[in-house]
Coordinates of C-alpha atoms and ligand atoms in Angstrom, one line a residue:
M850 CA -32.7 -39.6 -52.9
I851 CA -33.1 -42.8 -50.8
K852 CA -31.4 -42.5 -47.4
A853 CA -28.8 -45.1 -46.5
P854 CA -30.0 -47.1 -43.5
N855 CA -28.8 -46.3 -40.0
I856 CA -26.4 -48.9 -38.7
I857 CA -27.3 -49.9 -35.1
L858 CA -25.2 -52.2 -32.9
V859 CA -26.8 -54.3 -30.2
G860 CA -25.3 -56.9 -27.9
P861 CA -24.2 -57.6 -24.3
M862 CA -21.9 -55.4 -22.2
G863 CA -18.4 -55.9 -23.4
A864 CA -19.4 -57.1 -26.9
G865 CA -17.6 -54.0 -28.2
K866 CA -20.6 -51.9 -29.5
T867 CA -18.9 -48.6 -28.6
T868 CA -15.5 -49.7 -29.8
I869 CA -16.6 -51.3 -33.1
G870 CA -19.3 -48.6 -33.7
R871 CA -16.6 -45.9 -33.7
L872 CA -14.4 -47.8 -36.1
L873 CA -17.3 -48.5 -38.4
S874 CA -18.3 -44.9 -38.5
Q875 CA -14.8 -43.9 -39.5
S876 CA -14.8 -46.4 -42.3
L877 CA -18.2 -45.3 -43.5
G878 CA -17.6 -41.6 -43.1
R879 CA -20.6 -41.3 -40.9
E880 CA -21.3 -39.6 -37.5
F881 CA -21.1 -42.0 -34.5
Y882 CA -23.5 -41.9 -31.6
D883 CA -23.8 -44.0 -28.5
S884 CA -27.1 -44.2 -26.7
D885 CA -25.3 -44.4 -23.3
R886 CA -23.5 -41.1 -24.0
I887 CA -26.7 -39.4 -25.3
I888 CA -28.4 -40.4 -22.0
E889 CA -25.6 -39.1 -19.9
E890 CA -25.4 -35.8 -21.9
N891 CA -29.2 -35.3 -21.6
A892 CA -29.2 -36.1 -17.9
G893 CA -26.0 -34.1 -17.1
A894 CA -25.0 -37.1 -15.0
D895 CA -23.3 -40.5 -15.5
I896 CA -25.0 -43.9 -15.7
P897 CA -24.2 -45.0 -12.1
W898 CA -25.8 -41.8 -10.8
I899 CA -28.9 -42.3 -13.0
F900 CA -29.3 -45.9 -11.8
E901 CA -28.9 -44.8 -8.2
K902 CA -31.3 -41.8 -8.3
E903 CA -33.9 -43.1 -10.8
G904 CA -33.5 -46.9 -10.7
E905 CA -33.1 -49.1 -13.8
D906 CA -36.7 -48.1 -14.8
G907 CA -35.7 -44.5 -15.0
F908 CA -32.7 -45.3 -17.0
R909 CA -34.8 -47.5 -19.4
K910 CA -37.2 -44.6 -20.0
R911 CA -34.3 -42.4 -20.9
E912 CA -33.0 -45.1 -23.2
T913 CA -36.2 -45.4 -25.2
H914 CA -36.3 -41.6 -25.6
A915 CA -32.7 -41.6 -26.9
L916 CA -33.5 -44.4 -29.4
E917 CA -36.6 -42.6 -30.7
C918 CA -34.6 -39.4 -31.2
M919 CA -31.9 -41.2 -33.1
L920 CA -34.3 -43.0 -35.4
H921 CA -35.8 -39.7 -36.3
N922 CA -32.4 -38.2 -37.3
Q923 CA -32.3 -37.1 -40.9
E924 CA -28.7 -38.2 -41.5
S925 CA -27.5 -41.8 -41.7
V926 CA -25.5 -42.6 -38.6
V927 CA -23.8 -45.5 -36.8
L928 CA -25.4 -46.0 -33.4
A929 CA -24.0 -48.1 -30.5
T930 CA -26.7 -49.0 -28.0
G931 CA -26.6 -50.0 -24.4
G932 CA -26.6 -53.8 -23.6
G933 CA -30.1 -53.6 -22.2
I934 CA -31.8 -51.8 -25.1
V935 CA -33.7 -55.0 -26.1
M936 CA -35.3 -55.4 -22.7
R937 CA -38.3 -53.1 -23.5
E938 CA -40.7 -54.5 -26.1
E939 CA -41.3 -50.9 -27.2
N940 CA -37.6 -50.6 -28.1
R941 CA -37.6 -54.0 -29.9
E942 CA -40.6 -52.8 -32.0
L943 CA -38.9 -49.5 -32.8
L944 CA -35.8 -51.4 -34.0
I945 CA -37.7 -54.0 -36.0
K946 CA -40.0 -51.5 -37.7
S947 CA -37.3 -49.0 -38.5
D948 CA -35.3 -49.5 -41.8
A949 CA -32.1 -49.6 -39.8
L950 CA -29.6 -52.3 -40.3
V951 CA -29.3 -53.9 -36.9
V952 CA -26.0 -55.8 -36.2
Y953 CA -25.8 -58.1 -33.2
L954 CA -22.2 -58.2 -31.9
Y955 CA -22.0 -61.7 -30.3
A956 CA -19.6 -62.3 -27.4
S957 CA -19.3 -65.3 -25.1
V958 CA -19.9 -64.8 -21.4
S959 CA -16.2 -65.3 -20.8
Q960 CA -15.3 -62.6 -23.2
Q961 CA -17.9 -60.3 -21.8
L962 CA -16.5 -60.9 -18.3
H963 CA -12.9 -60.3 -19.4
R964 CA -13.8 -57.1 -21.3
T965 CA -15.9 -55.6 -18.6
S966 CA -13.6 -56.4 -15.7
K967 CA -11.5 -53.2 -16.0
S968 CA -14.4 -50.8 -15.5
N969 CA -16.8 -50.2 -12.6
H970 CA -19.1 -48.0 -14.6
R971 CA -21.7 -50.7 -15.3
P972 CA -24.2 -50.7 -12.3
L973 CA -25.6 -54.1 -13.2
L974 CA -22.2 -55.7 -12.8
Q975 CA -21.5 -54.3 -9.3
T976 CA -22.4 -57.7 -7.9
S977 CA -20.5 -60.3 -5.9
D978 CA -20.5 -62.7 -8.9
P979 CA -20.4 -60.8 -12.3
R980 CA -20.1 -64.0 -14.2
A981 CA -23.4 -65.3 -12.8
T982 CA -25.0 -61.9 -13.6
L983 CA -23.7 -61.9 -17.2
T984 CA -24.8 -65.5 -17.6
A985 CA -28.3 -64.8 -16.4
L986 CA -28.6 -61.7 -18.6
F987 CA -27.3 -63.5 -21.6
K988 CA -29.9 -66.3 -21.2
V989 CA -32.7 -63.7 -21.4
R990 CA -31.2 -61.3 -23.9
D991 CA -29.5 -63.5 -26.5
P992 CA -32.9 -64.5 -28.1
L993 CA -34.0 -60.8 -28.0
Y994 CA -30.8 -59.6 -29.7
R995 CA -31.4 -62.2 -32.4
E996 CA -35.1 -61.1 -32.7
V997 CA -34.1 -57.5 -33.7
A998 CA -30.9 -58.3 -35.6
T999 CA -30.5 -58.2 -39.4
L1000 CA -26.9 -59.6 -39.1
V1001 CA -25.0 -61.4 -36.4
V1002 CA -21.2 -60.9 -36.1
E1003 CA -19.1 -63.0 -33.8
T1004 CA -16.4 -61.0 -31.8
D1005 CA -14.6 -63.6 -29.7
S1006 CA -10.8 -64.0 -30.3
R1007 CA -10.8 -61.1 -32.6
H1008 CA -9.0 -57.8 -32.5
P1009 CA -11.5 -54.8 -32.7
K1010 CA -10.2 -53.8 -36.1
S1011 CA -10.8 -57.3 -37.4
V1012 CA -14.3 -57.3 -35.9
A1013 CA -15.0 -54.0 -37.6
N1014 CA -13.8 -55.2 -41.0
K1015 CA -15.9 -58.4 -40.7
A1016 CA -18.9 -56.3 -39.8
L1017 CA -18.3 -53.9 -42.7
E1018 CA -18.0 -56.8 -45.1
A1019 CA -21.3 -58.3 -43.8
I1020 CA -23.1 -55.0 -44.0
K1021 CA -21.9 -54.3 -47.6
R1022 CA -22.9 -57.8 -48.7
H1023 CA -26.3 -57.4 -47.1
L1024 CA -26.9 -54.0 -48.8
K1025 CA -25.8 -55.3 -52.2
S1026 CA -28.1 -58.3 -52.0
E1027 CA -31.0 -55.9 -50.9
S1028 CA -30.4 -53.5 -53.8
K1029 CA -30.4 -56.5 -56.3
T1030 CA -33.7 -57.6 -54.9
Q1031 CA -35.1 -54.1 -55.2
N1032 CA -33.9 -53.8 -58.9
A1033 CA -35.4 -57.2 -59.7
N1034 CA -38.7 -56.0 -58.3
V1035 CA -38.6 -52.7 -60.2
N1036 CA -37.6 -54.4 -63.5
G1037 CA -40.4 -56.9 -63.2
Ligands
LIG1131 N1 -12.9 -57.5 -30.2 C1 -12.4 -57.1 -29.0 N2 -11.2 -57.6 -28.6 C2 -10.7 -57.2 -27.4 N3 -11.2 -56.2 -26.6 C3 -12.3 -55.6 -27.1 C4 -12.9 -56.0 -28.3 N4 -14.0 -55.2 -28.4 C5 -14.0 -54.4 -27.3 N5 -13.0 -54.6 -26.5 C6 -12.6 -53.9 -25.3 O1 -13.6 -54.3 -24.3 C7 -14.0 -53.2 -23.5 C8 -15.5 -53.0 -23.6 O2 -15.8 -52.6 -25.0 P1 -17.0 -51.6 -25.3 O3 -17.1 -50.5 -24.2 O4 -16.9 -51.2 -26.7 O5 -18.3 -52.6 -25.1 P2 -19.8 -52.2 -25.2 O6 -20.4 -53.4 -26.0 O7 -20.0 -50.9 -25.7 O8 -20.4 -52.3 -23.7 P3 -21.6 -51.6 -23.0 O9 -22.9 -52.4 -23.3 O10 -21.4 -51.7 -21.5 O11 -21.7 -50.2 -23.5 C9 -13.2 -52.0 -24.0 O12 -12.1 -51.9 -23.1 C10 -12.7 -52.4 -25.4 O13 -11.5 -51.8 -25.7
LIG1132 O1 -26.6 -54.3 -20.2 C1 -27.2 -53.3 -19.7 O2 -28.3 -53.4 -19.2 C2 -26.5 -52.0 -19.6 C3 -25.4 -51.8 -20.5 C4 -24.7 -50.5 -20.6 O3 -24.4 -50.3 -21.9 C5 -25.5 -49.4 -20.0 O4 -26.6 -49.1 -20.9 C6 -26.0 -49.7 -18.6 O5 -24.9 -49.9 -17.8 C7 -26.9 -51.0 -18.7
LIG1133 MG1 -21.0 -49.2 -25.0

């Protein structure tokens, strides 16, 4: 039997990857994973601790390992990634070469700022000017999210449930059009 593709969510901090990923997994009846949680479980420590002791580079190595493990998983899952997963070329290649359906959850910098302001668990945002940090990260990362994405879903001014429904519709449409193309190829 052909395995349904993994669904992998990418996008900036505060785009809602964890929130929307969980909702999508419930709708699809699939297991939900979050690379940030996998990294924390494997390390037995939280992300701020990993950044402090191993630096961002140490964290990124752990992130690549978590992504590789998830892509080798036998079951079809929904995976929320960390906002910086696209920073390593190795990760981008893994995402592009996999048969996963990669969804870029787009959020404006203002929304990212608003949604991340209640938590101090993101080491990269512990700066004097988080808006400037998010703006600089977005400039570098937005083209990289687009490079790996199969679909882009806008999340501004939308309730999480509405974003999840919109993503689900886009995923179903994409899978339907892909299966039509495959049938056309098989039938000549
Ligand atoms: N569409 C939305 N509308 C309003 N609030 C949202 C929406 N999506 C997520 N949120 C809220 O924004 C916050 C951040 O969301 P979440 O943790 O899912 O982001 P993330 O993309 O996983 O970030 P990170 O890259 O840091 O893991 C949460 O408090 C969540 O409830
Ligand atoms: O955008 C980023 O680089 C990060 C996002 C979070 O999900 C975590 O992966 C970590 O805080 C780094
Ligand atoms: Mg998250």
